[in-house]
Tab-separated table of C-alpha atoms and ligand atoms in Angstrom:
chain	number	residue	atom	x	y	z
A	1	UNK	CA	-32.192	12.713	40.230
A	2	UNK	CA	-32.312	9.448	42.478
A	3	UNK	CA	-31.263	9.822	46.356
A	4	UNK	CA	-28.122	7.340	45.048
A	5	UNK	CA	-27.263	10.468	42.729
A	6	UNK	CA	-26.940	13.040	45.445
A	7	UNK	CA	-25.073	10.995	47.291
A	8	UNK	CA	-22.685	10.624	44.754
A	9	UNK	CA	-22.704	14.491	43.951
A	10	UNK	CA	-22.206	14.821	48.056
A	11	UNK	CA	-19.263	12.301	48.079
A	12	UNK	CA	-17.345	14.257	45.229
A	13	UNK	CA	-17.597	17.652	47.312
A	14	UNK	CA	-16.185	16.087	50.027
A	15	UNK	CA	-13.894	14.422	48.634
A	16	UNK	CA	-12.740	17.225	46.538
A	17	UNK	CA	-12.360	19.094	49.572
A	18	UNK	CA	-10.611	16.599	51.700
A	19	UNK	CA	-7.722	16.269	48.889
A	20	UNK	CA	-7.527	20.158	48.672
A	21	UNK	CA	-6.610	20.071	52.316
A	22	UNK	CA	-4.132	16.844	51.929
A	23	UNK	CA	-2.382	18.894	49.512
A	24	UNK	CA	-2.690	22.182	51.510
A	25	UNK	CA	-1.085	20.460	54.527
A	26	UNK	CA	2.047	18.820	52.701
A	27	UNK	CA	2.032	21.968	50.971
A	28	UNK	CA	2.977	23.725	54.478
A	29	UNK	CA	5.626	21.085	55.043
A	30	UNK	CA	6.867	22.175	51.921
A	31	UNK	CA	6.834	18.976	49.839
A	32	UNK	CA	5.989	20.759	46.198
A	33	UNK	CA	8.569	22.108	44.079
A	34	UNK	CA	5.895	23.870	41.388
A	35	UNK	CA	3.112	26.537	42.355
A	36	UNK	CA	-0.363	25.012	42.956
A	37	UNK	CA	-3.248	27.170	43.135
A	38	UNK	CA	-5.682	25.484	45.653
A	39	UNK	CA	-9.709	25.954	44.228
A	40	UNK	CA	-11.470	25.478	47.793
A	41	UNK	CA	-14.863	27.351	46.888
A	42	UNK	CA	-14.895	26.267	43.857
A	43	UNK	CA	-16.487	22.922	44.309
A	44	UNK	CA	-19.754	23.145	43.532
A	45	UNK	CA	-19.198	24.560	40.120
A	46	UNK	CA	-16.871	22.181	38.736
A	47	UNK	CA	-18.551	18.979	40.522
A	48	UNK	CA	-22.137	19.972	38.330
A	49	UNK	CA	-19.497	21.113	35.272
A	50	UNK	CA	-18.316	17.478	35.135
A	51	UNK	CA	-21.557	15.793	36.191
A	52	UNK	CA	-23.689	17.888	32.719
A	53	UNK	CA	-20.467	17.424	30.367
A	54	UNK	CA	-21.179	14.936	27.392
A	55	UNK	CA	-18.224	12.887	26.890
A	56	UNK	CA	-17.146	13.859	23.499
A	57	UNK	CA	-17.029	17.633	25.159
A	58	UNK	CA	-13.588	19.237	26.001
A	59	UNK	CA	-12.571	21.244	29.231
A	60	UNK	CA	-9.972	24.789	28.486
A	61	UNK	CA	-8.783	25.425	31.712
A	62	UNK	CA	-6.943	27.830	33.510
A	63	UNK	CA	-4.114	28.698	35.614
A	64	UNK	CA	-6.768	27.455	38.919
A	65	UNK	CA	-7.690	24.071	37.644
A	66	UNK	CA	-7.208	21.746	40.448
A	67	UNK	CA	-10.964	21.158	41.018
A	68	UNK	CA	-11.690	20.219	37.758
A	69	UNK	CA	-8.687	18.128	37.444
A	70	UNK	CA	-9.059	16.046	40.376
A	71	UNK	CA	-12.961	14.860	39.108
A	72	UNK	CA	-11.074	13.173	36.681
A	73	UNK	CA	-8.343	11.159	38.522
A	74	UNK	CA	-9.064	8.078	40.725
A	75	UNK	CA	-7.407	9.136	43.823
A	76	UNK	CA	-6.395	11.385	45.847
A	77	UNK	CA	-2.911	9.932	45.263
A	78	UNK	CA	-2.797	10.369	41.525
A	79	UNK	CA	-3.106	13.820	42.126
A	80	UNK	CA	0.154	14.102	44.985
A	81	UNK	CA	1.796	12.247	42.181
A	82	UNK	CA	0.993	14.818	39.377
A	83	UNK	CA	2.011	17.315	41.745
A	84	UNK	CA	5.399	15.564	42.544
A	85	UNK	CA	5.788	15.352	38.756
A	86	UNK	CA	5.867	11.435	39.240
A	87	UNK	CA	5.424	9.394	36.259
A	88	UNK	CA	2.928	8.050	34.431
A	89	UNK	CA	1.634	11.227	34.362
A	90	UNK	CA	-2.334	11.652	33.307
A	91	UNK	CA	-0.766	14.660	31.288
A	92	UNK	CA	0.923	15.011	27.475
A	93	UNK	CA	3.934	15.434	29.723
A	94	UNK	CA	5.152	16.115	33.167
A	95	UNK	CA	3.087	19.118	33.519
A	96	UNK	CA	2.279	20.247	37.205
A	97	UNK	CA	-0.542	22.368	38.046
A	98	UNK	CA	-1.129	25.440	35.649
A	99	UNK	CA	-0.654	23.453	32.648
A	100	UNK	CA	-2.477	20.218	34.003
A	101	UNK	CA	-4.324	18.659	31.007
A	102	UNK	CA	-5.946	15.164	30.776
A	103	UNK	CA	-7.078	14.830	27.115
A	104	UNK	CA	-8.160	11.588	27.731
A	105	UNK	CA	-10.732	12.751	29.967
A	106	UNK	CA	-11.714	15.654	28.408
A	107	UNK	CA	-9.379	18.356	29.652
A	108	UNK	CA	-7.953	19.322	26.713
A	109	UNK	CA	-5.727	22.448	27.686
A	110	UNK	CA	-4.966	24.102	30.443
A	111	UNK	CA	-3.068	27.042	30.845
A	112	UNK	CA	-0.986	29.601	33.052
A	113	UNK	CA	-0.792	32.106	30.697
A	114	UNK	CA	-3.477	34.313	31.889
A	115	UNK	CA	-6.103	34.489	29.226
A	116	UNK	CA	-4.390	32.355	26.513
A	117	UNK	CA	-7.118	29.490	26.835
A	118	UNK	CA	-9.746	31.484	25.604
A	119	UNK	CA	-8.637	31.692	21.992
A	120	UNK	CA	-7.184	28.232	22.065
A	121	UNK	CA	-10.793	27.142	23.306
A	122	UNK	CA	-12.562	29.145	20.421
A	123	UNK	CA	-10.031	27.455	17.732
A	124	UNK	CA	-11.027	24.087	19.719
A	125	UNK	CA	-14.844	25.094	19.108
A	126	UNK	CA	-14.254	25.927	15.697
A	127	UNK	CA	-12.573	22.538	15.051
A	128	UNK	CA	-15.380	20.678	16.701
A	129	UNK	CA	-17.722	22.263	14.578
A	130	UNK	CA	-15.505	21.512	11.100
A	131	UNK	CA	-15.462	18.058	12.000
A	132	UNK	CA	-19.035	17.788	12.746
A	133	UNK	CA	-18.458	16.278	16.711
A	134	UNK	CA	-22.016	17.881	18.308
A	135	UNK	CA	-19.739	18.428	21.302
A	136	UNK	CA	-19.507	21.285	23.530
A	137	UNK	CA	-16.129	23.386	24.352
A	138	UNK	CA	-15.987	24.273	27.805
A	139	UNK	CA	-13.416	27.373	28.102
A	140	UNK	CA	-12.524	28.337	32.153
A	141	UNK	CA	-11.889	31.789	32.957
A	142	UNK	CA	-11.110	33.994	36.173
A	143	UNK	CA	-12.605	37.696	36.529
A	144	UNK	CA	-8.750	39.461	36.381
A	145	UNK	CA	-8.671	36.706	32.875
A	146	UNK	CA	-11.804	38.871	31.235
A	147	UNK	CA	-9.473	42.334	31.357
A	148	UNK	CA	-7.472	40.556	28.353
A	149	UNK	CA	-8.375	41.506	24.916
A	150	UNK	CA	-8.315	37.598	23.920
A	151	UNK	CA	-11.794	37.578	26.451
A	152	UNK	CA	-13.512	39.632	24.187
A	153	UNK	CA	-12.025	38.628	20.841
A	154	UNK	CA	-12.872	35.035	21.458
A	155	UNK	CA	-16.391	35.560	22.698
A	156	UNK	CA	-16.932	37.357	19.065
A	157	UNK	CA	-14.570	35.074	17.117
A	158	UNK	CA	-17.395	31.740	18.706
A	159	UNK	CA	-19.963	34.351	18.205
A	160	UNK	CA	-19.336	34.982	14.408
A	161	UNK	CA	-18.323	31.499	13.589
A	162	UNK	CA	-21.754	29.799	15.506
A	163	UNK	CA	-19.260	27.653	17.752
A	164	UNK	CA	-21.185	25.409	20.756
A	165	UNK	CA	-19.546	26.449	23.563
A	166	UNK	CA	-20.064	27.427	27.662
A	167	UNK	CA	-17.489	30.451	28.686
A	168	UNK	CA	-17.921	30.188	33.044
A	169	UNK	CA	-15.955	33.121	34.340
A	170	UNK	CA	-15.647	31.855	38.147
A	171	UNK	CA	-15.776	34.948	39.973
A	172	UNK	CA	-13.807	35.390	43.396
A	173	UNK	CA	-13.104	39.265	42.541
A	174	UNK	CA	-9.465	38.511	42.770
A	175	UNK	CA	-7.022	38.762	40.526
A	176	UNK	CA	-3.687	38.218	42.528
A	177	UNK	CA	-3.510	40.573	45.239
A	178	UNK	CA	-6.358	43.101	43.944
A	179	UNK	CA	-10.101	43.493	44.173
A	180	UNK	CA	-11.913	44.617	41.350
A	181	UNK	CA	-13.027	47.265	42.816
A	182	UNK	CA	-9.166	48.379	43.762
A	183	UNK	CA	-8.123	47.606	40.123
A	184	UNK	CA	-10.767	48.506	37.432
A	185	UNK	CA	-14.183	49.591	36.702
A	186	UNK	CA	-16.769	46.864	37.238
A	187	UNK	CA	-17.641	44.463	34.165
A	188	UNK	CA	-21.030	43.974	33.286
A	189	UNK	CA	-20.690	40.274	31.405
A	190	UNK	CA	-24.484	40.404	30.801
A	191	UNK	CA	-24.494	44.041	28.682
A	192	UNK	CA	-21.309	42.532	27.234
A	193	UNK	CA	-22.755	39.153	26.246
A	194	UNK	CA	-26.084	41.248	25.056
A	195	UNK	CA	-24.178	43.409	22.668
A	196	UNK	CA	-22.863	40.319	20.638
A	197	UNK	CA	-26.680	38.834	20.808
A	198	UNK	CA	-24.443	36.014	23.418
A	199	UNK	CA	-26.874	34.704	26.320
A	200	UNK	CA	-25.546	35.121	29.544
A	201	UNK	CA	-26.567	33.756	32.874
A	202	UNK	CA	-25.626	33.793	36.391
A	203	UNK	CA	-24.963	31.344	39.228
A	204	UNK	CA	-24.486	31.732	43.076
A	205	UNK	CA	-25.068	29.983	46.226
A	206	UNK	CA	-23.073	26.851	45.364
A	207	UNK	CA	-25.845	24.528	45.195
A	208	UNK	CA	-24.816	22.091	43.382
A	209	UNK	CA	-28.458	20.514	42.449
A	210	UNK	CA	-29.347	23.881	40.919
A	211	UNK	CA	-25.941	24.400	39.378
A	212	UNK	CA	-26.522	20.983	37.779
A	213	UNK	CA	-30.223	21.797	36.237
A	214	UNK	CA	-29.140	25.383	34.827
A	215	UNK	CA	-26.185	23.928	33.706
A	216	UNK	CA	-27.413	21.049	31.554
A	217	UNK	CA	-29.764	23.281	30.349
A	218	UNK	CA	-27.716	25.789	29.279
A	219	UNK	CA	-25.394	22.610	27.514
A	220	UNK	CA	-28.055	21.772	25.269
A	221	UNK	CA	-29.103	25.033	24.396
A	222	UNK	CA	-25.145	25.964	23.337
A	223	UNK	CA	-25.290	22.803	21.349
A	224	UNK	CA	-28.881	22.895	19.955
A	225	UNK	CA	-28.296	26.271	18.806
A	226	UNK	CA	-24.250	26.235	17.453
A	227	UNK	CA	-23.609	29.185	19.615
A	228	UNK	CA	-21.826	30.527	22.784
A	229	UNK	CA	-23.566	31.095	26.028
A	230	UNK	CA	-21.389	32.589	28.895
A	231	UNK	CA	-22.052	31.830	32.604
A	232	UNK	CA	-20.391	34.253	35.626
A	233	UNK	CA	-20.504	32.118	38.374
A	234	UNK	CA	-19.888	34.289	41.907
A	235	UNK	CA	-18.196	32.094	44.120
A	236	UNK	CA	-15.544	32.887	46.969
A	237	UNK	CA	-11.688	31.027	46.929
A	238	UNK	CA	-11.559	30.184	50.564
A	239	UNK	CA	-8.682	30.374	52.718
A	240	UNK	CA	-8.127	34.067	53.310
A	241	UNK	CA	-5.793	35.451	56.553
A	242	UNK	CA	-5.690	38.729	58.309
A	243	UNK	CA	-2.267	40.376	58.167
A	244	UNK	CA	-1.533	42.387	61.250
A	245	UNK	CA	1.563	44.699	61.458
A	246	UNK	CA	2.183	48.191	62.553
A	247	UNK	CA	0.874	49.493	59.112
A	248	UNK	CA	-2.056	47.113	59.595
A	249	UNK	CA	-2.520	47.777	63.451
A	250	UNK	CA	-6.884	46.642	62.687
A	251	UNK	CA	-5.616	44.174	60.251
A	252	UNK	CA	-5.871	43.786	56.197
A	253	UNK	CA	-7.889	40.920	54.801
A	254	UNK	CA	-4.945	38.976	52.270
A	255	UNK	CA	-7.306	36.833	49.934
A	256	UNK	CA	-6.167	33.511	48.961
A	257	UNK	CA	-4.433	33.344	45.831
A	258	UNK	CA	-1.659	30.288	45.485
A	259	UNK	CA	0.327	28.236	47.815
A	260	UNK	CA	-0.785	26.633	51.003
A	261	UNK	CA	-3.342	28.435	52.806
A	262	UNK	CA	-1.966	28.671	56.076
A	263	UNK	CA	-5.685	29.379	58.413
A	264	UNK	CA	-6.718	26.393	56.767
A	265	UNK	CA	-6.144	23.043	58.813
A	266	UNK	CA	-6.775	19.417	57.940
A	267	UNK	CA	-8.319	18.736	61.836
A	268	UNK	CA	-11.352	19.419	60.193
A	269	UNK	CA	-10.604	17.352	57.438
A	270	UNK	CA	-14.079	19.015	55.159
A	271	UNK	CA	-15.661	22.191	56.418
A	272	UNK	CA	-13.842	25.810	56.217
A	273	UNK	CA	-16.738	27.949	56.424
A	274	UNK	CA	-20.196	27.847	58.163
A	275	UNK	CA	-21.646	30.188	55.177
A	276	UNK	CA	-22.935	29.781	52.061
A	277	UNK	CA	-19.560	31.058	50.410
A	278	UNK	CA	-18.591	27.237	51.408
A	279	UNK	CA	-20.015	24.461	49.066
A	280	UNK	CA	-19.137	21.596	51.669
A	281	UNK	CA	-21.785	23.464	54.329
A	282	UNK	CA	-24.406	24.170	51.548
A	283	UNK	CA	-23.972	20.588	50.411
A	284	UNK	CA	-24.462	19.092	54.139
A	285	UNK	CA	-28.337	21.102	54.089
A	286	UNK	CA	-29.326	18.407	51.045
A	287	UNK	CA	-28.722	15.168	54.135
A	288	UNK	CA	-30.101	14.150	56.897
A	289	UNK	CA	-27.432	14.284	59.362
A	290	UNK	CA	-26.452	10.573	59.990
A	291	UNK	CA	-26.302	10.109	56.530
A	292	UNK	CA	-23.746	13.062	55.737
A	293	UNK	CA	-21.690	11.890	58.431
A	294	UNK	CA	-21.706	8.357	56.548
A	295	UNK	CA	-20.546	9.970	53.643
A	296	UNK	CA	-17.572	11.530	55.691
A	297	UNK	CA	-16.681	8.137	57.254
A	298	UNK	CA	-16.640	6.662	54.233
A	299	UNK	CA	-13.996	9.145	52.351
A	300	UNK	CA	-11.988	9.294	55.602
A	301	UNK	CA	-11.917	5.075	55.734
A	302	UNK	CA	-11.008	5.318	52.060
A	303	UNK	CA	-8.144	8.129	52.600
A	304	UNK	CA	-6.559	6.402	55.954
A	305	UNK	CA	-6.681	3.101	54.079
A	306	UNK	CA	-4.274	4.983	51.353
A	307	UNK	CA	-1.947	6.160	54.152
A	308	UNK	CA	-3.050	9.264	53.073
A	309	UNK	CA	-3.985	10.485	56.749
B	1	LIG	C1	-0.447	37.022	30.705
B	1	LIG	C2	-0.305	36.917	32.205
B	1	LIG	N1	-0.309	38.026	32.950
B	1	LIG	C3	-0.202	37.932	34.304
B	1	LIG	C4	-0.085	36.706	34.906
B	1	LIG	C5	0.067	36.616	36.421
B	1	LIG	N2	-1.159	36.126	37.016
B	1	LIG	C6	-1.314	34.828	37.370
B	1	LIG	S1	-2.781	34.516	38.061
B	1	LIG	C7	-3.260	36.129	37.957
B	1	LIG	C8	-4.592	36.578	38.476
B	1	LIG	C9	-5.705	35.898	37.782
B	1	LIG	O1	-6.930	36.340	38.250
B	1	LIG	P1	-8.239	35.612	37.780
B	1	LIG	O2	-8.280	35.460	36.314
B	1	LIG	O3	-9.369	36.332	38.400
B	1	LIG	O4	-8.083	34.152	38.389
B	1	LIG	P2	-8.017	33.719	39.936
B	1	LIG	O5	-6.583	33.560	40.270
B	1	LIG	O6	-8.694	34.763	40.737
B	1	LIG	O7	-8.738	32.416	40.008
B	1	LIG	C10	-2.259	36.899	37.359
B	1	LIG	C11	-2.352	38.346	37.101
B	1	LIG	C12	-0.097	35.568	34.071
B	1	LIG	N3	-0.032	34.334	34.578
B	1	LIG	N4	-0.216	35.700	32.723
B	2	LIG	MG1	-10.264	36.028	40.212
């Protein structure tokens, strides 16, 4: 990978980020009429997702799909126009946020029907592999998506029929308002995957360099071999607030789920966290400082010259 590359991968974090918080702020002001749920933590994944993807490959998407979405519009505005349901619309049809698709740019499907994309993905795989394509079917899912039934029927379904595909459960431990650990017995995805003979493997830290290497790897091998590989990624949706109130005197942690993220401010137009749960700071450690703040300048130029700030 040439220096140019990283820069490029560095530039799509941040910008990523930056129109997560655009939208988070006229979010506050209350300028949506439809749901959105914001993906900020999620950046690193889908920025090496789009950067391995082949383009004859197709993206299944869920309910949280603004991340991968946005890597495929030009602008920041494009995507306050989807979300005011202005036309032309990248999408079939008017379609918002949960049901965002792009099929022209690979997202073929998204939905907000909590686990419904995972059989529509295996059909999708299934169909690729009737009409011969060599492409790879990328199915999204959440950790409160893999307590449906459809999880496990479609990992056996692409299992049984040798269908290339990636399954990346992105893994904040929410699902809504509940932890796993409040809700369910833990999951193991590996002694799952095992059982079928399905590889598994898993990805932290939100490097994006290393997400990119495993990733591509793990691409070819799903296509080289006709067969489904699943990939937990452990990751943490930023944005979280501490309720206090007199049955919360110390305070309760309230993860973020949807909506605007109200401890979340655009003063600092990039950065939430100074931890490794944020992909923007682990991101910053591959530059030399002038050159990151280049790289902000430039995206801020960009978005002021777009009245965007
Ligand atoms: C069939 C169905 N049941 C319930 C819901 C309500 N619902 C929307 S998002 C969500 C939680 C999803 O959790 P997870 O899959 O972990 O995704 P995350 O929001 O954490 O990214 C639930 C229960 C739904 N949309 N569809
Ligand atoms: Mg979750």
């Amino acid at each position: 990978m040439t220096d140019s590359d990283v820069r490029t991968l560095g530039k799509k974090i941040l910008k990523l980020r930056l129109a997560q918080k655009i939208v988070n702020e006229r979010y506050k002001k209350g300028e949506f009429k439809i749901p959105i749920h914001l993906a900020m933590g999620h950046e690193a994944i889908a920025v090496a997702l789009e950067n391995i993807a082949l383009p004859d490959d197709n993206f299944v998407l869920t309910h949280r799909n603004v991340h991968h979405n946005f890597l495929r519009l030009s602008s920041i505005r494009d995507l306050l126009n989807e979300y005011n349901l202005k036309q032309p619309s990248v999408s079939s049809s008017n379609r918002g946020s949960m049901n965002l698709d792009n099929p022209s740019k690979g997202i073929a499907y998204s939905s907000s029907i909590l686990g419904n994309n995972l059989p529509v993905g295996a059909g999708m795989a299934l169909g690729a592999k009737i009409k011969k394509k060599n492409s790879v079917t990328f199915i999204m899912s959440g950790d409160g998506a893999i307590e449906e039934g459809a999880f496990y029927e479609s990992l056996l379904f692409m299992k049984s029929y040798n269908c290339a595909s990636v399954i990346v459960v992105e893994n904040n431990e929410w699902s809504l308002g509940t932890k796993i650990d409040e809700r369910r017995c833990p999951i193991d995805l590996a002694g799952l995957a095992a059982s079928m003979g399905i590889e598994y493997m898993l990805l932290s830290g939100n490097d994006v360099l290393d997400y990119i290497q495993a990733l591509a790897k793990i691409r070819r091998k799903s296509s080289l071999t006709q067969s489904p590989i699943l990939v937990e990624v452990k990751l943490v949706t930023l944005g979280h607030w501490i309720l206090k109130n007199d049955e919360h005197v110390n305070g309760k942690y309230v993860n973020y789920h949807a909506g605007p993220a109200p401890t979340v401010a655009i003063n600092e137009p990039f950065l939430i966290e100074e931890s490794t749960d944020d992909p923007v700071f682990v991101t910053q450690n591959l530059f030399e400082h002038k050159e990151w703040d280049d790289l902000k300048s430039e995206i801020l130029t960009e978005a002021k010259r777009e009245g965007l700030l």
